[in-house]
mmCIF file of C-alpha atoms in Angstrom:
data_model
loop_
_atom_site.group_PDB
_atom_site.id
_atom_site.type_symbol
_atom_site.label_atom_id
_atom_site.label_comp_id
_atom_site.label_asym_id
_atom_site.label_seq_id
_atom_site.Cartn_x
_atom_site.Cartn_y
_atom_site.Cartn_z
ATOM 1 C CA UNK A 181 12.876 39.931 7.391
ATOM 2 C CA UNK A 182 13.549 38.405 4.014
ATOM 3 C CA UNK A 183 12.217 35.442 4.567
ATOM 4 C CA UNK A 184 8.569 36.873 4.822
ATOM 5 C CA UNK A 185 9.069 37.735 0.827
ATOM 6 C CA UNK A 186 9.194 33.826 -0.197
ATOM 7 C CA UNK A 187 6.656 32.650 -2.142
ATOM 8 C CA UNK A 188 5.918 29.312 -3.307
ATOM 9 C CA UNK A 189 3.718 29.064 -5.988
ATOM 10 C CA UNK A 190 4.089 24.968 -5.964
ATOM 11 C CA UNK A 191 0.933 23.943 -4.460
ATOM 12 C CA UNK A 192 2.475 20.383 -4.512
ATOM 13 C CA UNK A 193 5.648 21.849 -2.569
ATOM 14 C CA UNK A 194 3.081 24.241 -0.317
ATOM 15 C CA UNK A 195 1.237 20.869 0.861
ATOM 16 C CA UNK A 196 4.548 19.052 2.039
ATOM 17 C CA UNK A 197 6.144 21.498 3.262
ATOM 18 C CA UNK A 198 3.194 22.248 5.599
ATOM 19 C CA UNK A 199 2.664 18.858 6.675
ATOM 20 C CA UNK A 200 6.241 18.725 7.194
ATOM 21 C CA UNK A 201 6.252 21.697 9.530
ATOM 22 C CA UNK A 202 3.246 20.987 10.782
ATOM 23 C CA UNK A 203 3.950 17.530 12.168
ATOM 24 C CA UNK A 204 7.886 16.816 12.657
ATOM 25 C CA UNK A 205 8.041 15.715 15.830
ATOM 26 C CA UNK A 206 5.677 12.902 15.068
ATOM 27 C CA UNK A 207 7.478 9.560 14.534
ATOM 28 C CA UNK A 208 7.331 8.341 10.972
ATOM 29 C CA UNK A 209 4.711 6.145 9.828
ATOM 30 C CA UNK A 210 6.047 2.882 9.343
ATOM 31 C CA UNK A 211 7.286 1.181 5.814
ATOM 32 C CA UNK A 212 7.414 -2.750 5.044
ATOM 33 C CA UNK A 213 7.423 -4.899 2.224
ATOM 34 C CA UNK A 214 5.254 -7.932 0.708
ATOM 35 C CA UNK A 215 7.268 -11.086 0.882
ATOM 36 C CA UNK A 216 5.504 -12.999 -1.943
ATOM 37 C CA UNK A 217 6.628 -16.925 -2.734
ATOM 38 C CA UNK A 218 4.118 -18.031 -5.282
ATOM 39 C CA UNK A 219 7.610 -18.604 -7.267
ATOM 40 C CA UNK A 220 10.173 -20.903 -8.040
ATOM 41 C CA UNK A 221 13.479 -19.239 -8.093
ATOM 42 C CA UNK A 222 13.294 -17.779 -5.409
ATOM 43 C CA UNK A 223 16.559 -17.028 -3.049
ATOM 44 C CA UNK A 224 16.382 -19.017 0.215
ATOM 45 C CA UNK A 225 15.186 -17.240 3.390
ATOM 46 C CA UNK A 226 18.798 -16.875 5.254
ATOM 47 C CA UNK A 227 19.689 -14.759 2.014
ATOM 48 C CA UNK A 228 16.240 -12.721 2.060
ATOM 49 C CA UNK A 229 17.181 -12.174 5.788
ATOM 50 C CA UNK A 230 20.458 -10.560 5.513
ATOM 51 C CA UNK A 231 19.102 -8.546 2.228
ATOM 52 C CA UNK A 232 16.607 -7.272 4.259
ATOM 53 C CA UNK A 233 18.754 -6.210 7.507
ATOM 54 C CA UNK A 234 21.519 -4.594 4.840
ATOM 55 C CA UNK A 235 18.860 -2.114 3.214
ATOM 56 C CA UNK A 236 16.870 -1.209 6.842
ATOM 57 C CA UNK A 237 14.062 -3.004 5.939
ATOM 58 C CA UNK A 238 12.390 -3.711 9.224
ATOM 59 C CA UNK A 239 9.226 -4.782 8.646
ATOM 60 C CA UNK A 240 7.683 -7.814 6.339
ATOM 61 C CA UNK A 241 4.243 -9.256 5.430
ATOM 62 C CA UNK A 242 3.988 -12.837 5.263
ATOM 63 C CA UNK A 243 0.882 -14.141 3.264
ATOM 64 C CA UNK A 244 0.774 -16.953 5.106
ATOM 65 C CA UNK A 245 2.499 -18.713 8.283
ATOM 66 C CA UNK A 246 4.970 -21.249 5.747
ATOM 67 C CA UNK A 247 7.040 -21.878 8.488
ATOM 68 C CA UNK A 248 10.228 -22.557 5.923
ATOM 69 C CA UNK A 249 9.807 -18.734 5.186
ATOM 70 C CA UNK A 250 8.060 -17.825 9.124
ATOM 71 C CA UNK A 251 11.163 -19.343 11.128
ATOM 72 C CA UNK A 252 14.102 -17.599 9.838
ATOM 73 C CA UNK A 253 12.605 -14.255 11.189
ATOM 74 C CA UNK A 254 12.941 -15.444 14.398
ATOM 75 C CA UNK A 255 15.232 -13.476 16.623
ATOM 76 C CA UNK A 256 15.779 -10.918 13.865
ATOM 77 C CA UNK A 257 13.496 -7.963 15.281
ATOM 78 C CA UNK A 258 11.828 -7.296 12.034
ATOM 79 C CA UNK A 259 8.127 -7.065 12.677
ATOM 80 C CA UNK A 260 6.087 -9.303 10.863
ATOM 81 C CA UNK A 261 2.059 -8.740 9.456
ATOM 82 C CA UNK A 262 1.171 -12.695 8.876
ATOM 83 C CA UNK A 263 -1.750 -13.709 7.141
ATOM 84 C CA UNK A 264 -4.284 -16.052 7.763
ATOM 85 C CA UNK A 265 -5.269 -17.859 4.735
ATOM 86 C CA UNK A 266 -8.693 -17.652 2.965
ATOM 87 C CA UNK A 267 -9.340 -21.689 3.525
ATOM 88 C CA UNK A 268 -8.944 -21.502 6.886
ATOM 89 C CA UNK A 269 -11.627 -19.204 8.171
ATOM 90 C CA UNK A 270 -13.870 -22.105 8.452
ATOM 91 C CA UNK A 271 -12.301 -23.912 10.633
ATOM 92 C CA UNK A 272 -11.594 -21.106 12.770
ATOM 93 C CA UNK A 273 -14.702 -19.505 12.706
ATOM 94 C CA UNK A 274 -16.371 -22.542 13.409
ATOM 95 C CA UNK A 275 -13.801 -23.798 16.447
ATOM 96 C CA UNK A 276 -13.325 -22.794 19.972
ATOM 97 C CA UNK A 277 -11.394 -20.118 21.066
ATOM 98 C CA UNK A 278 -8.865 -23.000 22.505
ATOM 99 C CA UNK A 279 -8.745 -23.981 18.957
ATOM 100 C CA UNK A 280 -7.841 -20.826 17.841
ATOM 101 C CA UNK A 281 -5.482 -20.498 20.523
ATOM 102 C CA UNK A 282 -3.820 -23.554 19.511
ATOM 103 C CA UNK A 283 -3.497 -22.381 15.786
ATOM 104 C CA UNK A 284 -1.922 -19.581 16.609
ATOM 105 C CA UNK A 285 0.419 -21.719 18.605
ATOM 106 C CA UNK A 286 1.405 -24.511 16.263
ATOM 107 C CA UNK A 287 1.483 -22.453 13.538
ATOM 108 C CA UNK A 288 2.936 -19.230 14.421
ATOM 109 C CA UNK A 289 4.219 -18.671 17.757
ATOM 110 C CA UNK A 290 5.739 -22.014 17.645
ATOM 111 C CA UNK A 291 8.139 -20.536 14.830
ATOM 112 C CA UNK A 292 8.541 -16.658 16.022
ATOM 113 C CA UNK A 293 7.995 -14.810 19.313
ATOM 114 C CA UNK A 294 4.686 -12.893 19.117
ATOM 115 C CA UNK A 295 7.350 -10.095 20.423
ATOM 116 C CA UNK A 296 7.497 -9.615 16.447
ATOM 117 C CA UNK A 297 4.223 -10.206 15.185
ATOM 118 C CA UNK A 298 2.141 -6.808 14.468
ATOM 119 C CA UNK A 299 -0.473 -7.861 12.661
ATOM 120 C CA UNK A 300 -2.431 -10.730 11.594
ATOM 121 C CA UNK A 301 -4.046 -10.194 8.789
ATOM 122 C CA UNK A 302 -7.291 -12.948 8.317
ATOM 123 C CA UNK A 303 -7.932 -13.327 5.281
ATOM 124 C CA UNK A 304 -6.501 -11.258 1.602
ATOM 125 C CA UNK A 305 -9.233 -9.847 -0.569
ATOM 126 C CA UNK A 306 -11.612 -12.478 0.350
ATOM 127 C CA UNK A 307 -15.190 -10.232 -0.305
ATOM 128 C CA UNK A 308 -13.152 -9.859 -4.287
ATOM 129 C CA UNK A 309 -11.570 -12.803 -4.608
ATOM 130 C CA UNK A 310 -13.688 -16.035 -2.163
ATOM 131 C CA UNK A 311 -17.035 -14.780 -1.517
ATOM 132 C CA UNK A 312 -17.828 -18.630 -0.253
ATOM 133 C CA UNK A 313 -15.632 -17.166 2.630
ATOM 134 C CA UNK A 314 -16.986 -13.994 3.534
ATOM 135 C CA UNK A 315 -19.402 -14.978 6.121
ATOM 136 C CA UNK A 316 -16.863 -17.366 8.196
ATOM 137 C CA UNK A 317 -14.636 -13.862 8.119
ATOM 138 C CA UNK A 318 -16.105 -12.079 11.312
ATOM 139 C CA UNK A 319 -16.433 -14.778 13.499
ATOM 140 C CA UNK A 320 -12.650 -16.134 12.333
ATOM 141 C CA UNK A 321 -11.149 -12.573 13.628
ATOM 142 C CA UNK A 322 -13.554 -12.843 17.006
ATOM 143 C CA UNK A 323 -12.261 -16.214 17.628
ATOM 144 C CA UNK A 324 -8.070 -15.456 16.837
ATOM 145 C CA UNK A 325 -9.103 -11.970 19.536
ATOM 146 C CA UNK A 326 -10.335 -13.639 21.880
ATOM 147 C CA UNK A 327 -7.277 -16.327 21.282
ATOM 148 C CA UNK A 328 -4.157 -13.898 21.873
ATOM 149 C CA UNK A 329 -6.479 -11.779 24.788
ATOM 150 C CA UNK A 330 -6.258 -14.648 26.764
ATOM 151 C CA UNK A 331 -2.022 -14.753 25.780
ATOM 152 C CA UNK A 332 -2.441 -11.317 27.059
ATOM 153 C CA UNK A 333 -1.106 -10.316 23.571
ATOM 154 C CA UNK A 334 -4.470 -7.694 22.217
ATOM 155 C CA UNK A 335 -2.890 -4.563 22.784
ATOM 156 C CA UNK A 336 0.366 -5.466 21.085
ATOM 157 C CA UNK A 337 -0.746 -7.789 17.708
ATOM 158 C CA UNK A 338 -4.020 -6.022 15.998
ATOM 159 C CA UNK A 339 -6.148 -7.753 13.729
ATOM 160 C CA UNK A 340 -7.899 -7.205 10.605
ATOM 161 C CA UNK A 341 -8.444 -8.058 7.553
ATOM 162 C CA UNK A 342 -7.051 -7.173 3.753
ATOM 163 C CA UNK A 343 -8.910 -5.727 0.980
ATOM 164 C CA UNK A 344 -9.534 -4.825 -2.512
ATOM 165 C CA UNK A 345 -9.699 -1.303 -3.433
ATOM 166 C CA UNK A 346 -13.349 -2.911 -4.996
ATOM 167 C CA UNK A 347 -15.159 -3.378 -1.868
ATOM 168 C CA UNK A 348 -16.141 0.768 -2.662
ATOM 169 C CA UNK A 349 -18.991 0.809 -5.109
ATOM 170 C CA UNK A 350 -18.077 4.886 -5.379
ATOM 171 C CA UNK A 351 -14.452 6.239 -4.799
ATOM 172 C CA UNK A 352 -14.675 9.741 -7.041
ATOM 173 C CA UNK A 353 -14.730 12.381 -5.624
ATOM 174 C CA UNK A 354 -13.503 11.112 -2.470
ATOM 175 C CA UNK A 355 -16.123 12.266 -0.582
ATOM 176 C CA UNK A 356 -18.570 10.221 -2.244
ATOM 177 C CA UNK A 357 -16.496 7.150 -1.336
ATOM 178 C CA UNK A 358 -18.993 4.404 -0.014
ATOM 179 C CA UNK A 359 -18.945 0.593 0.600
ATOM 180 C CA UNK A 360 -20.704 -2.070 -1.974
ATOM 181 C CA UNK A 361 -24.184 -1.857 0.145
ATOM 182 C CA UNK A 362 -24.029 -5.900 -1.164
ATOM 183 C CA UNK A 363 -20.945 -7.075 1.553
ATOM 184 C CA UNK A 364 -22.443 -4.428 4.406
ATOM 185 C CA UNK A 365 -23.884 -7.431 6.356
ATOM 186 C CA UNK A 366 -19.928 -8.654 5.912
ATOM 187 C CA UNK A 367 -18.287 -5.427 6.803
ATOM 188 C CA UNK A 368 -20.211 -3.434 9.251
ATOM 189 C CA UNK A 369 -19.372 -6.115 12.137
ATOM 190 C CA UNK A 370 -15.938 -6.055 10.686
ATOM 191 C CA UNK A 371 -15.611 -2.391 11.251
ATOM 192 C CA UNK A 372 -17.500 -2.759 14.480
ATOM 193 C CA UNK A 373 -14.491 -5.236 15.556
ATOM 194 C CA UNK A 374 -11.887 -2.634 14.133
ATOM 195 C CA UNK A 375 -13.270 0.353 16.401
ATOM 196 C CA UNK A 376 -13.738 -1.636 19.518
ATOM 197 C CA UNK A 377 -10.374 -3.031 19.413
ATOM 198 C CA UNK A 378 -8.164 -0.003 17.835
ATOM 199 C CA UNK A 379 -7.318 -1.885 14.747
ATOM 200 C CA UNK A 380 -7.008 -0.702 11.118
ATOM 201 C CA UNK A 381 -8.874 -0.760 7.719
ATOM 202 C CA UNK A 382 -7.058 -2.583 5.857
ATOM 203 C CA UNK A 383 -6.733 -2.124 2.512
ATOM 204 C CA UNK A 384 -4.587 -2.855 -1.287
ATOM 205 C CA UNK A 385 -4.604 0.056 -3.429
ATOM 206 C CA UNK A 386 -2.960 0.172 -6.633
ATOM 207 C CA UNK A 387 -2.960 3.364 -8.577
ATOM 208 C CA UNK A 388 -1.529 1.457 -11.752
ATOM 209 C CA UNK A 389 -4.706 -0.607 -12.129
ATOM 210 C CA UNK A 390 -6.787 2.529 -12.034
ATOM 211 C CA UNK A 391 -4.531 4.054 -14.895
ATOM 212 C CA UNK A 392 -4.233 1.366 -17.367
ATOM 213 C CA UNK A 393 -8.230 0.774 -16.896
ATOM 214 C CA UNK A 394 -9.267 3.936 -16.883
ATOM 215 C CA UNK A 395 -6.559 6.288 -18.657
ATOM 216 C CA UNK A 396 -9.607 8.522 -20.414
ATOM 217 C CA UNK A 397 -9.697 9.668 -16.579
ATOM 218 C CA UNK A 398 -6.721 9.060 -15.408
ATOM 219 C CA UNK A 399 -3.477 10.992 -15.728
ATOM 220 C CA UNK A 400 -0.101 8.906 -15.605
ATOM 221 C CA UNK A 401 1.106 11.520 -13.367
ATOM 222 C CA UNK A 402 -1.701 11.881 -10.971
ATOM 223 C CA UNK A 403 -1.251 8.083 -10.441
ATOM 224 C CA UNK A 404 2.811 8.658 -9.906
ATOM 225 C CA UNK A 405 2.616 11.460 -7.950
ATOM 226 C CA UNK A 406 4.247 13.564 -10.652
ATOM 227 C CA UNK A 407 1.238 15.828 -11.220
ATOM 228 C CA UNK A 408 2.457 19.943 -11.034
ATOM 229 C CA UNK A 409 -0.879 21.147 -9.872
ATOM 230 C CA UNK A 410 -4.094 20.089 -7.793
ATOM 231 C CA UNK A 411 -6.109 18.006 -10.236
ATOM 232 C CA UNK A 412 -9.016 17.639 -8.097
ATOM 233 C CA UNK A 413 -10.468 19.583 -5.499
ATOM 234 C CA UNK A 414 -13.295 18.177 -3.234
ATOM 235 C CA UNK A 415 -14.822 19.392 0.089
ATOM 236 C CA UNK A 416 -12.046 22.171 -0.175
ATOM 237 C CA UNK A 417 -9.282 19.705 0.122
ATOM 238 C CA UNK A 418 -6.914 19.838 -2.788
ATOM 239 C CA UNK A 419 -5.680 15.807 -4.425
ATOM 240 C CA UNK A 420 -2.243 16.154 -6.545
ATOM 241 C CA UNK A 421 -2.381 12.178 -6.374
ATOM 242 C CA UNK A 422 -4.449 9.132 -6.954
ATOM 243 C CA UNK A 423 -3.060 7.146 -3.754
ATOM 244 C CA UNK A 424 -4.288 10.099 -1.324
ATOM 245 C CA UNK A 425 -7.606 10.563 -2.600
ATOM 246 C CA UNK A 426 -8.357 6.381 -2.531
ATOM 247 C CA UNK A 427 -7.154 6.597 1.058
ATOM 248 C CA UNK A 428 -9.786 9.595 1.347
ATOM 249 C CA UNK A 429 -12.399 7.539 -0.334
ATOM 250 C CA UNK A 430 -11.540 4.876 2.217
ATOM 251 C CA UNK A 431 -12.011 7.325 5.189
ATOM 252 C CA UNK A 432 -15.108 8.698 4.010
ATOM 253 C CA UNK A 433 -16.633 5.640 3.536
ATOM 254 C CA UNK A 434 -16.453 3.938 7.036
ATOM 255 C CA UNK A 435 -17.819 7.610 8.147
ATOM 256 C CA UNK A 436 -20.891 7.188 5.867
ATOM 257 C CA UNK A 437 -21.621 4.050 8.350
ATOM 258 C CA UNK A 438 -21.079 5.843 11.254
ATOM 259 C CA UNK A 439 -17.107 4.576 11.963
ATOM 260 C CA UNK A 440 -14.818 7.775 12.728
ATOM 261 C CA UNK A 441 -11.464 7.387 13.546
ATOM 262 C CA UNK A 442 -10.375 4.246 12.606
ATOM 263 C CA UNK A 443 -6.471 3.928 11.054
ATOM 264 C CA UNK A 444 -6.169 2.722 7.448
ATOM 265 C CA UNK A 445 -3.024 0.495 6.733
ATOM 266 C CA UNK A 446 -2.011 -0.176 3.525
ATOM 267 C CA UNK A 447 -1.296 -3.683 2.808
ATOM 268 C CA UNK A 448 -0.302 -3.391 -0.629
ATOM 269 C CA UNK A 449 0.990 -1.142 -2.895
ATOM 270 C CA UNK A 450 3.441 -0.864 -5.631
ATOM 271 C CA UNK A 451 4.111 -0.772 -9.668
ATOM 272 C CA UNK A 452 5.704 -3.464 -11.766
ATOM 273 C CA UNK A 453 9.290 -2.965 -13.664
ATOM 274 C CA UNK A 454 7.863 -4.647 -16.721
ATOM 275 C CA UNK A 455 4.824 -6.524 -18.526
ATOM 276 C CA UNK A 456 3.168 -4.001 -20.259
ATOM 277 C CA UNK A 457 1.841 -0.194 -20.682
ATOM 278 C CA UNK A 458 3.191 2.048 -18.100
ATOM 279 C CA UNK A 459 5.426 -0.432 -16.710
ATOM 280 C CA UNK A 460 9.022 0.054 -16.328
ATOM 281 C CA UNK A 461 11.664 1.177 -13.496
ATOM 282 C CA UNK A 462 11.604 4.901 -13.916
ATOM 283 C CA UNK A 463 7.658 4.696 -13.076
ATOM 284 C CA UNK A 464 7.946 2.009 -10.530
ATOM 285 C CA UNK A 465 10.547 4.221 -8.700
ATOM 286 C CA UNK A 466 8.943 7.508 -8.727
ATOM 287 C CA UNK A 467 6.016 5.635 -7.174
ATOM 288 C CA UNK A 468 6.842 3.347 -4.754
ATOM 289 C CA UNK A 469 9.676 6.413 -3.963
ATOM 290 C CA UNK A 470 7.288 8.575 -3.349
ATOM 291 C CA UNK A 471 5.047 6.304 -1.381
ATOM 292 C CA UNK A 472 7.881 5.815 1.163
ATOM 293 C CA UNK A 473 8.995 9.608 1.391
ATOM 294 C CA UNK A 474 5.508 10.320 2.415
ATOM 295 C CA UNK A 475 5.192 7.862 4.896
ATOM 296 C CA UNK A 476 8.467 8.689 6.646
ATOM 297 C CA UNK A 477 7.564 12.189 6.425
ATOM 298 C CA UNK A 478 4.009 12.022 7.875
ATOM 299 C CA UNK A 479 2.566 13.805 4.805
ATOM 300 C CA UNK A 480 -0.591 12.331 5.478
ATOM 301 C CA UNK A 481 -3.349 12.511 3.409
ATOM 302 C CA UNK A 482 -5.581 15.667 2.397
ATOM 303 C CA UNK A 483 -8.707 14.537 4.639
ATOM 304 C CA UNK A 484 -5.940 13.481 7.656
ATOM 305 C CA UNK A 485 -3.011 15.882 7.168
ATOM 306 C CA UNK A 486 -0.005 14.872 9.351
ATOM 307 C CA UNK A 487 -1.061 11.550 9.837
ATOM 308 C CA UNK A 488 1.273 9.076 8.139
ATOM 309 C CA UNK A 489 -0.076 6.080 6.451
ATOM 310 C CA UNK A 490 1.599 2.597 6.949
ATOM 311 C CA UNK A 491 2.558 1.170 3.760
ATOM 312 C CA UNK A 492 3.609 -2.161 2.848
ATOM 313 C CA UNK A 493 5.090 -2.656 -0.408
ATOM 314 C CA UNK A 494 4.738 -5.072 -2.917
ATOM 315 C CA UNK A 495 6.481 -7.013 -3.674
ATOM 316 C CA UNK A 496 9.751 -8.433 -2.552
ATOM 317 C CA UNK A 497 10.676 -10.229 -5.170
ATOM 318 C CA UNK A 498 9.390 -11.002 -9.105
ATOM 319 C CA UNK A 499 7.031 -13.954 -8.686
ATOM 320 C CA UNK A 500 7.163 -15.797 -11.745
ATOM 321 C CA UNK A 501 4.292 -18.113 -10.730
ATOM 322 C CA UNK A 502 1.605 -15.538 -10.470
ATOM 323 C CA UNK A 503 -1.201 -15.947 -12.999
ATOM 324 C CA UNK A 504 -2.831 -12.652 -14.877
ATOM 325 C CA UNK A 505 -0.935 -10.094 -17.148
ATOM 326 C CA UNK A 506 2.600 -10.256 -17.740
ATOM 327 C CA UNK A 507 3.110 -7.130 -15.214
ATOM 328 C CA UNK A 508 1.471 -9.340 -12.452
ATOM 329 C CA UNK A 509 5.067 -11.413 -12.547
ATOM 330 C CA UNK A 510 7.124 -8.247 -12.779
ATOM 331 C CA UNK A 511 6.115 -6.068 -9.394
ATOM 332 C CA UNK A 512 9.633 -6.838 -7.629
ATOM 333 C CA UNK A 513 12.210 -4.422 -5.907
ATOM 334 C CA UNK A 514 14.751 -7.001 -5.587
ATOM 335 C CA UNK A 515 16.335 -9.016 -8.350
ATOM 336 C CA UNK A 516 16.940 -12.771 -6.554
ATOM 337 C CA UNK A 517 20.764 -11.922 -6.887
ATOM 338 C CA UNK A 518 19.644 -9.271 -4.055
ATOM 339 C CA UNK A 519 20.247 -6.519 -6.746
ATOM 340 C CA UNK A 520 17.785 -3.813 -6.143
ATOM 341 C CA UNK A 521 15.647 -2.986 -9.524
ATOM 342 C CA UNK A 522 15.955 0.693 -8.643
ATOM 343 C CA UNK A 523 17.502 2.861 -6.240
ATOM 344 C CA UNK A 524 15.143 3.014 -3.589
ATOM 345 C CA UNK A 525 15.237 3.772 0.221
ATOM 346 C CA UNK A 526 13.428 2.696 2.937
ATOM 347 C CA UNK A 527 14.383 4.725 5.814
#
């Protein structure tokens, strides 16, 4: 036959198109995006409803439970990842589960159905960003578990916890990737709590950071996904991109300490329009493009071929109230006219 003569010298094509054979009947990994408010212009949540329903955007992540932004959602059917805020682990780690309960209540299920929340997500970056929080972290998750198990809600909300790409003290080659031993006592109950309960890892990787810190290393096109060849080949698995082999890292990690099988969730992810080096919407497309194609497609990652990786993201909207670089105010999809930055899809 003639089709046994085709070959495809691509290895980037040969990858996807085995994954894509491979694993088509599998439903697509789910996409969302960061709905970020530390700004002041901002459109007002009816709007960002209806711009999110006209481009199929189905899923959202709240950083916190602001029930101006929470309520509108209500009804909608977009799924919702809310987070908990750093300052309030103490309180909840140090309360009753009735008091946990009744957070969840007042401050949450009072303004949407649980119906549509998926995640709650305890904390952001708090073993980078609060250390004085880390230890109030575990208990704070136990206590919002055993909270929505007795709502009879555990198998449908999971949750974690969101973190920096930092918490690995060793992420090249992948297979080398391993936790800070320093936030161990922190994590391995949190990744005890993950496998017992069938939650995910977690995490907010940002290939754009790793290039403009490290570009004597880094490739622009191995962090956009534009590489033509396999720039790095570890344990026999071939990396054309940054974002896999930090997922890798990720995966490798948790089985250094003995955790197999748990899902990792991306929680962030995304390249800014503008601010700096690197910056601009050609790159910001062909990456955040890319991560989207690969999650509705199940590509998968070299370690876990075939199994698609949940991506959220970021961010919504330009949030001209964020501190850092200039880029940190420039990482939105949509202008606040509901003008997309670039022509991306979502499904």
């Amino acid at each position: 036959m003639e089709i046994q003569r085709l070959k495809i010298n691509n290895p980037i094509l040969l990858i996807l198109l085995f994954s894509l054979l491979s694993h088509s009947t599998i439903g697509a990994a789910p996409v969302g995006v960061c709905y970020g408010r530390v700004a002041t212009n901002l459109p007002p949540p009816s709007a960002v409803i209806s711009l999110l329903q006209s481009n199929g955007i189905s899923r959202i992540r709240l950083f916190n439970p602001d029930p101006d932004a929470l309520s509108p959602f209500s009804g909608t059917q977009i799924d919702l990842m809310i987070g908990v805020p750093n300052e309030i682990l103490p309180t909840l780690a140090n309360g009753t589960i009735d008091a946990s309960l009744q957070w969840l209540k007042s401050n949450i299920f009072l303004h949407v159905s649980p119906s549509q929340v998926r995640y709650l997500a305890v904390g952001n970056e708090v073993l980078l960003k609060d250390p004085f929080y880390a230890p109030y972290l575990a208990p704070a998750i136990h206590n919002l578990y055993k909270a929505i198990q007795t709502l009879g809600l555990d198998n449908t909300i999971k949750i974690s916890s969101s973190h920096a790409a930092t918490i690995l003290s060793n992420s090249y080659p992948p297979s080398t990737g391993s936790f800070d031993p320093n936030i161990m006592p922190i994590l391995t109950p949190l990744l005890q709590f993950l496998r017992e309960t069938g939650s995910p890892l977690m995490v907010n990787i940002y290939p754009f950071f790793s290039y403009i810190n490290n570009k004597k290393y880094v490739t622009l096109d191995y962090a956009l996904f534009r590489s033509s060849k396999i720039e790095l080949i570890d344990q026999n698995l071939g990396y054309i991109n940054m974002f896999d082999a930090t997922i890798d890292a990720f995966v490798y990690a948790m089985e250094r300490e003995g955790f197999d099988g748990i899902p990792v969730v991306v929680t962030e992810t995304g390249w800014p329009t503008g601010g700096g080096e690197a910056a601009g919407v050609d790159n910001a497309l062909a990456y955040n493009g890319n991560v989207v194609l690969r999650a509705l497609n199940n590509v998968g990652t070299p370690k876990r071929p075939g199994v698609g990786v949940e991506v959220f993201l970021f961010d919504l909207f330009d949030e001209n109230g964020k501190s850092g670089g200039e880029y940190e105010r420039h990482f939105g999809i949509f202008g606040i006219n509901g003008s997309k930055a670039y022509d991306i899809s979502f499904n």
